[in-house]
Coordinates of C-alpha atoms in Angstrom, one line a residue:
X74 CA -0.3 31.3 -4.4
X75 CA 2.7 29.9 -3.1
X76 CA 2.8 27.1 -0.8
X77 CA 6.0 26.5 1.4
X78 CA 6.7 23.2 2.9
X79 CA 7.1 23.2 6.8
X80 CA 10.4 20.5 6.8
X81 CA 10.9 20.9 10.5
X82 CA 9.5 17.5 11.3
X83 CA 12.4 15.7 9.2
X84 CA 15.2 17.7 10.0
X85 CA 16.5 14.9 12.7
X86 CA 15.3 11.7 10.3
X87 CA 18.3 9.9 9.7
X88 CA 19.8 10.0 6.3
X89 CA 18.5 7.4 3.7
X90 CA 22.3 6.4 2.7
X91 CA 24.7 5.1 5.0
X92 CA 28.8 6.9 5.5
X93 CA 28.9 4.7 2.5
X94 CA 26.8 5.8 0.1
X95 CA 24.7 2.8 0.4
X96 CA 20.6 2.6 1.1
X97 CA 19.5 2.7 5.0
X98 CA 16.6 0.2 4.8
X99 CA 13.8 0.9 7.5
X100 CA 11.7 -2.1 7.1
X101 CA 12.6 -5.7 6.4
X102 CA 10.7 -5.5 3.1
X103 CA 13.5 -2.7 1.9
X104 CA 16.1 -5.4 2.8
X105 CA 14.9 -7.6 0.2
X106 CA 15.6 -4.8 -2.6
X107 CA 18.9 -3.7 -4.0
X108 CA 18.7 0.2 -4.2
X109 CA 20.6 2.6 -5.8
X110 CA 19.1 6.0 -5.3
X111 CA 18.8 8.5 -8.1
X112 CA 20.2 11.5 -8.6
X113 CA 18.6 14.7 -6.9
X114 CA 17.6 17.3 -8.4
X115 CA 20.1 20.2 -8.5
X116 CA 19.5 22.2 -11.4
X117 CA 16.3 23.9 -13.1
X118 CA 14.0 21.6 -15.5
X119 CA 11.0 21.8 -17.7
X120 CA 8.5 19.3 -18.0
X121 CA 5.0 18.7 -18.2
X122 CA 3.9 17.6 -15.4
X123 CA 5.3 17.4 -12.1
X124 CA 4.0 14.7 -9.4
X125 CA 5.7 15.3 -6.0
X126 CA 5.7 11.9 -4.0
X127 CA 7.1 9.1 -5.3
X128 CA 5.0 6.4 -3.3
X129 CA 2.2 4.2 -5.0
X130 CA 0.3 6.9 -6.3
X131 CA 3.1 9.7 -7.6
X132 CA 4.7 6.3 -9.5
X133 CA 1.0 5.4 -10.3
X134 CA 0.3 8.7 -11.5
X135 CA 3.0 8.6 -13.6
X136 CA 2.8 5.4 -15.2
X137 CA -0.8 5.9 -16.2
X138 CA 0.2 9.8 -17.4
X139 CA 3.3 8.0 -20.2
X140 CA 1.0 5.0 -20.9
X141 CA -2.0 7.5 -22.1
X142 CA 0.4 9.6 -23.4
X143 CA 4.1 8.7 -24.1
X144 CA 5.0 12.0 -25.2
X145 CA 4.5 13.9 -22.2
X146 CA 7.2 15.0 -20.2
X147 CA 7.0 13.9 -16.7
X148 CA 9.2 14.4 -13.7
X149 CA 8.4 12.5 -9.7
X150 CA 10.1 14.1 -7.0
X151 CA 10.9 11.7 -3.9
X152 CA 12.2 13.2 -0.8
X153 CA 14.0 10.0 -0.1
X154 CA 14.3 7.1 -1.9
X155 CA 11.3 5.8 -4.1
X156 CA 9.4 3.2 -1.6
X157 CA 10.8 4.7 1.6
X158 CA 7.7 5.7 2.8
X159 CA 4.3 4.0 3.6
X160 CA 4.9 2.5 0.1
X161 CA 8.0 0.6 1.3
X162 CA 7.1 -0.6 4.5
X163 CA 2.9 -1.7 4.9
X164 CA 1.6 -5.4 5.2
X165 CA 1.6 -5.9 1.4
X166 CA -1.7 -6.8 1.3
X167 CA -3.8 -6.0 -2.5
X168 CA -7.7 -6.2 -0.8
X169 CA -10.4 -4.4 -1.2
X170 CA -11.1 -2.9 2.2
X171 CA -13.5 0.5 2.4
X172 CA -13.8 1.8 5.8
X173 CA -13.8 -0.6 8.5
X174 CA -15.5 -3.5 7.1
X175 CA -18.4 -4.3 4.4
X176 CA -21.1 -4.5 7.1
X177 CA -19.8 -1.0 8.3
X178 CA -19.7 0.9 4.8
X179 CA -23.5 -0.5 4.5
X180 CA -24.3 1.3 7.5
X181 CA -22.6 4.5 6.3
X182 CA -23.0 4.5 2.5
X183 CA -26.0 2.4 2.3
X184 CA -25.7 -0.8 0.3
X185 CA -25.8 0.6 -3.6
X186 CA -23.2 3.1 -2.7
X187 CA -20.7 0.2 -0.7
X188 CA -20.9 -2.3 -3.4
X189 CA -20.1 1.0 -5.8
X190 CA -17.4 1.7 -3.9
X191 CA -16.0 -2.6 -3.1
X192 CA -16.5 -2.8 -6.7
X193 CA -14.0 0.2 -7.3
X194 CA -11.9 -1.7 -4.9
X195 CA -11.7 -5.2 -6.4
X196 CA -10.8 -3.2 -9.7
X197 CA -8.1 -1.7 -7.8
X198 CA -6.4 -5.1 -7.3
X199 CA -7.1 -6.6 -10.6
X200 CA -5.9 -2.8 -12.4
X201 CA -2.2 -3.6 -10.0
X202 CA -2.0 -7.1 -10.9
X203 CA -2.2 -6.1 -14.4
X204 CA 0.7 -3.7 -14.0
X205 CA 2.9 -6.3 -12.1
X206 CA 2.7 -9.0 -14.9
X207 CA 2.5 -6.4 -17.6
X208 CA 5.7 -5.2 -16.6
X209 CA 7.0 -8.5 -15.5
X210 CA 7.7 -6.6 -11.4
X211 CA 9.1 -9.4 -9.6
X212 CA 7.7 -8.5 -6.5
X213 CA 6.6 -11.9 -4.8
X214 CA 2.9 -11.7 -5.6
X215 CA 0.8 -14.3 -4.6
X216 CA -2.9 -15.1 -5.3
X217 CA -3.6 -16.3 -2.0
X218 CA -7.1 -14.8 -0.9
X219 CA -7.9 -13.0 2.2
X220 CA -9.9 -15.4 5.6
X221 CA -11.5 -12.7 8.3
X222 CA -11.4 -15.0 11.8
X223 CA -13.7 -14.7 14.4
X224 CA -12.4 -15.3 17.8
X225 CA -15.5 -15.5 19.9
X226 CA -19.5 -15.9 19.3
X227 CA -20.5 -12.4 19.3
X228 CA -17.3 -11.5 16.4
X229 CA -18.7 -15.5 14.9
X230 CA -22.0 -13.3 14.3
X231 CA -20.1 -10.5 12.4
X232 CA -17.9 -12.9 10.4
X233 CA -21.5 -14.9 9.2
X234 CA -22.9 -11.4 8.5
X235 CA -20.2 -10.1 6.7
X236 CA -19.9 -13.0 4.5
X237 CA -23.6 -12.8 3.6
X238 CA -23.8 -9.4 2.9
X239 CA -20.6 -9.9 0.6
X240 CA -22.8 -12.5 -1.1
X241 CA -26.0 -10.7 -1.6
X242 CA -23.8 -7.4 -3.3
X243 CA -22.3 -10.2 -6.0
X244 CA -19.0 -10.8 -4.1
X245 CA -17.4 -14.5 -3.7
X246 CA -17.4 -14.4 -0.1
X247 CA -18.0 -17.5 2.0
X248 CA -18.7 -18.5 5.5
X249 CA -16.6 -20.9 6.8
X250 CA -17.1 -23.2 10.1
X251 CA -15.7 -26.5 11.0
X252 CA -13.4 -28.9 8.2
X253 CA -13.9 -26.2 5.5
X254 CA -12.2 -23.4 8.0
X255 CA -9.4 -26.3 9.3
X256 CA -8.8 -26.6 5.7
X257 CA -7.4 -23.1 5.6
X258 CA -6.4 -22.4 9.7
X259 CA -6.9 -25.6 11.8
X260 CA -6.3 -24.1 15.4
X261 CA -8.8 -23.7 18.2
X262 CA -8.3 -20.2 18.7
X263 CA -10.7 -19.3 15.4
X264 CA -14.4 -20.4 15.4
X265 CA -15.5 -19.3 12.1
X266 CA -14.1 -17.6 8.9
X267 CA -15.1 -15.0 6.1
X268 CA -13.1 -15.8 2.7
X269 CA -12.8 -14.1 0.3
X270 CA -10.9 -15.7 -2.6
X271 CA -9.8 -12.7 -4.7
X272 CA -7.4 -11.0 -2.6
X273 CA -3.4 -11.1 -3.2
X274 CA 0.0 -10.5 -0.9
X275 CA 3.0 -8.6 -2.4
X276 CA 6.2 -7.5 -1.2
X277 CA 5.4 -4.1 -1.0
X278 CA 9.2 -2.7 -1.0
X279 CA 9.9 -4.6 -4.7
X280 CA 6.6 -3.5 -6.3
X281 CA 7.2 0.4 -5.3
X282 CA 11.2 0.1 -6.8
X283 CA 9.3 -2.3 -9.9
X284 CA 7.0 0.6 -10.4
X285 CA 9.7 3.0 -10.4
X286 CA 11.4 1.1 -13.1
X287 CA 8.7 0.6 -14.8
X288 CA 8.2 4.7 -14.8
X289 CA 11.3 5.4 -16.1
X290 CA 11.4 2.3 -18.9
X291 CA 8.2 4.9 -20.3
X292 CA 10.7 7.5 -20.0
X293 CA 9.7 9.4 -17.0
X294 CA 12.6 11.1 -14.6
X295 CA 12.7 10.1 -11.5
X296 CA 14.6 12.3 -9.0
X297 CA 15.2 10.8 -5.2
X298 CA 16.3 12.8 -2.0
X299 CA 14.8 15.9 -3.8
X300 CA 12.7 17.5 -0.9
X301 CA 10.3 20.1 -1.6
X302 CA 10.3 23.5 -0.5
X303 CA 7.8 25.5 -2.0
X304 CA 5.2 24.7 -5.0
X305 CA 4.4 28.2 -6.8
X306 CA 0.7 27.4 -8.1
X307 CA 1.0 30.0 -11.0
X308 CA 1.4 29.4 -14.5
X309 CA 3.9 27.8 -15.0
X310 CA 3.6 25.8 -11.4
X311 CA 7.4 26.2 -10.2
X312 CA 8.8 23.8 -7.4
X313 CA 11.6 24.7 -5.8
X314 CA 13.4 22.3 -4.1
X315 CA 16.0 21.7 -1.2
X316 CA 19.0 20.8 -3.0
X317 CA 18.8 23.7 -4.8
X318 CA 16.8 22.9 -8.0
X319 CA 13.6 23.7 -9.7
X320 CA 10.9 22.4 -12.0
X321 CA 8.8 24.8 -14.1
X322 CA 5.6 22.4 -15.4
X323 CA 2.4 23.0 -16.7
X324 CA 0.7 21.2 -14.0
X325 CA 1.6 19.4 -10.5
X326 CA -0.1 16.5 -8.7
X327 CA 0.8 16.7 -5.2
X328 CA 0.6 12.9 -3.6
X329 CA 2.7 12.4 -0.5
X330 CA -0.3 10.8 1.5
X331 CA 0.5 11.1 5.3
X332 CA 3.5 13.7 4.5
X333 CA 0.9 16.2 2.9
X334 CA 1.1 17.9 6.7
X335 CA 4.2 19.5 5.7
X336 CA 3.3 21.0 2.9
X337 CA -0.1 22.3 4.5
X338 CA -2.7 19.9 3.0
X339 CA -5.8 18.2 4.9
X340 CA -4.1 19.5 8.2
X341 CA -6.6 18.5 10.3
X342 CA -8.1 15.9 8.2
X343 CA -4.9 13.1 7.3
X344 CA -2.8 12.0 10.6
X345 CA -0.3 8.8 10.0
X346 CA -1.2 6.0 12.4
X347 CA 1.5 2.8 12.2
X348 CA 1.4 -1.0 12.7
X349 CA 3.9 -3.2 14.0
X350 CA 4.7 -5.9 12.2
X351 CA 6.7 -8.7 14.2
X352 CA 8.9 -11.0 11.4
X353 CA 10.0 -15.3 12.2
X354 CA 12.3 -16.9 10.9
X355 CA 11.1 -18.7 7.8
X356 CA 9.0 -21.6 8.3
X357 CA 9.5 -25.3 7.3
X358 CA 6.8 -26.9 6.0
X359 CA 6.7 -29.2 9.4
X360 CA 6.4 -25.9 11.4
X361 CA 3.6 -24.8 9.0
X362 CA 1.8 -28.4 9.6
X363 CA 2.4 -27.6 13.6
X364 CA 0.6 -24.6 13.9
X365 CA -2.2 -25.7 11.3
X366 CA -1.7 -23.0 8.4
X367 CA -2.7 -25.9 5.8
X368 CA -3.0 -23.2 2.9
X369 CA -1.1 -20.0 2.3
X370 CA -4.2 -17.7 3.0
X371 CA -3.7 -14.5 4.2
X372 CA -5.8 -13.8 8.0
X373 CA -7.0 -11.5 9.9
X374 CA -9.1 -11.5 12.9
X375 CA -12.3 -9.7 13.2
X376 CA -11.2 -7.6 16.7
X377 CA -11.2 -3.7 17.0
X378 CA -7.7 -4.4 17.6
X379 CA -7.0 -6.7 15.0
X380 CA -3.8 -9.0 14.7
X381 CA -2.9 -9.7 11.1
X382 CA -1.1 -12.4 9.3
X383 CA 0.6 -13.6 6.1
X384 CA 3.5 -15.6 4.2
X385 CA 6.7 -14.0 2.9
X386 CA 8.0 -15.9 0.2
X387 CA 10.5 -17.9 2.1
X388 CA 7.8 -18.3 4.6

């Protein structure tokens, strides 16, 4: 079977390097990091295994693949540069969220199954912190928990549920009212609090480029602005790519998340959906007294439509 990628929808991006040769950043986050794209892939390679995405999971993918075995040859394909993508430019959050919320995933898993699942989640986060101080990824991770905020009585209900049902399945959670929620948030537009102490914040832009480096350190190859064209699932898989190269491998993992539209995967069942992020200047610690943000904990209010909030690390 061959599989050839529908590219139309990127044909008027903007190129990820400036007249200059230098990297476009898209997100404030990619300002922070100093990038020099990798080579693309212009000639015909062997390897292994080929992963084609070189977001959290394709460097993921990878890193686990050299650790478990360091003598297998693996090539990452990136269209554009390595963090460009959802990777490079999301709220940088490390939780454990599984659907909507806890009290939801009861609902649809029942409550064996959800704290299944939260548990897989809360390994999730300890598994990447792991990696970051394994590898030594400066990527401004913080240990700073995670507070769900109600806003009115009838979300104060949902915030005291959730935090009991987070108890009774063996998480830390904790309801907070009053001095123990000013001690985190002191302002009157938050009635109660869920906490949850085990969440962390990253920038998300420096651990993506981290875990690149860390990819290639295993020895890995790592090829950027390398768009796919086709994927021949024979044997071997060959991948053909724009610039005019291909890799023959014994296997391909395919994990371009919201991009697997173009390449004809989950067509009807993955569709991209944004936030907006809105950035300050960095805080003094004067301003940070002002608005009442008396610890560094990471919010979010309990709405459908649900404003989010966190700490850079230059506030």
């Amino acid at each position: 079977m061959i599989i050839r990628a529908d590219n139309r929808p990127f044909r008027d991006n903007p190129s990820v390097l400036s007249d200059d040769g230098s990297y476009r950043p898209v997100s404030f986050w990619q300002e922070t990091v100093s990038v020099q794209p990798a080579d693309a892939l212009t000639d015909d390679t062997r390897c292994d295994v080929v992963v084609i995405g070189g977001g959290y999971t394709g460097l993921s993918t990878a890193y686990e693949l050299k650790r478990a075995a360091p003598d297998l040859d693996v090539v990452v394909l990136e269209r554009a540069v390595v963090g460009h993508g959802a990777s490079g430019r999301n709220g940088g959050f490390l939780m454990p969220l599984l659907g909507w919320n806890l009290c939801q995933t009861v609902r649809s898993l029942g409550r064996e199954r959800a704290a299944q699942g939260y548990g897989v989640m809360y390994d999730a986060i300890d598994h990447t912190r792991a990696i970051i101080r394994a590898e030594g990824i400066d990527c401004d991770l913080e240990d700073c928990g995670y507070l769900l905020l109600a806003t009115c009585d009838k979300r104060r209900e949902h915030v005291r549920e959730e935090a009991e049902l987070g108890r009774e399945l063996g998480f830390d959670y904790e309801y907070l009212e009053g001095d123990a929620l000013r001690a985190h948030i002191d302002s009157d537009a938050f009635s109660a609090g869920c906490f949850d102490p085990r969440p962390s914040v990253v920038n998300p832009a420096k651990l993506a480029r981290g875990l690149k480096d860390a990819v290639e350190g295993r020895g890995a190859r790592v090829f950027e602005r390398t768009a796919v064209s086709a994927i021949d699932d024979g044997d071997p898989v060959i991948v053909t790519t724009e610039p005019g190269g291909t890799v023959h491998a014994r296997a391909a993992v395919v994990a371009v998340n919201g991009y697997g539209d173009a390449l004809g995967f989950m067509k009807r069942r993955i569709l991209p959906v944004h936030t907006y992020i809105v950035l300050t200047e960095p805080l003094r610690d004067e301003a940070l007294a002002a608005i009442g943000w008396q610890r560094r904990t990471s919010l979010e209010t309990a709405r459908n439509f649900i404003h989010y909030f966190r700490l850079t690390a230059d506030n």
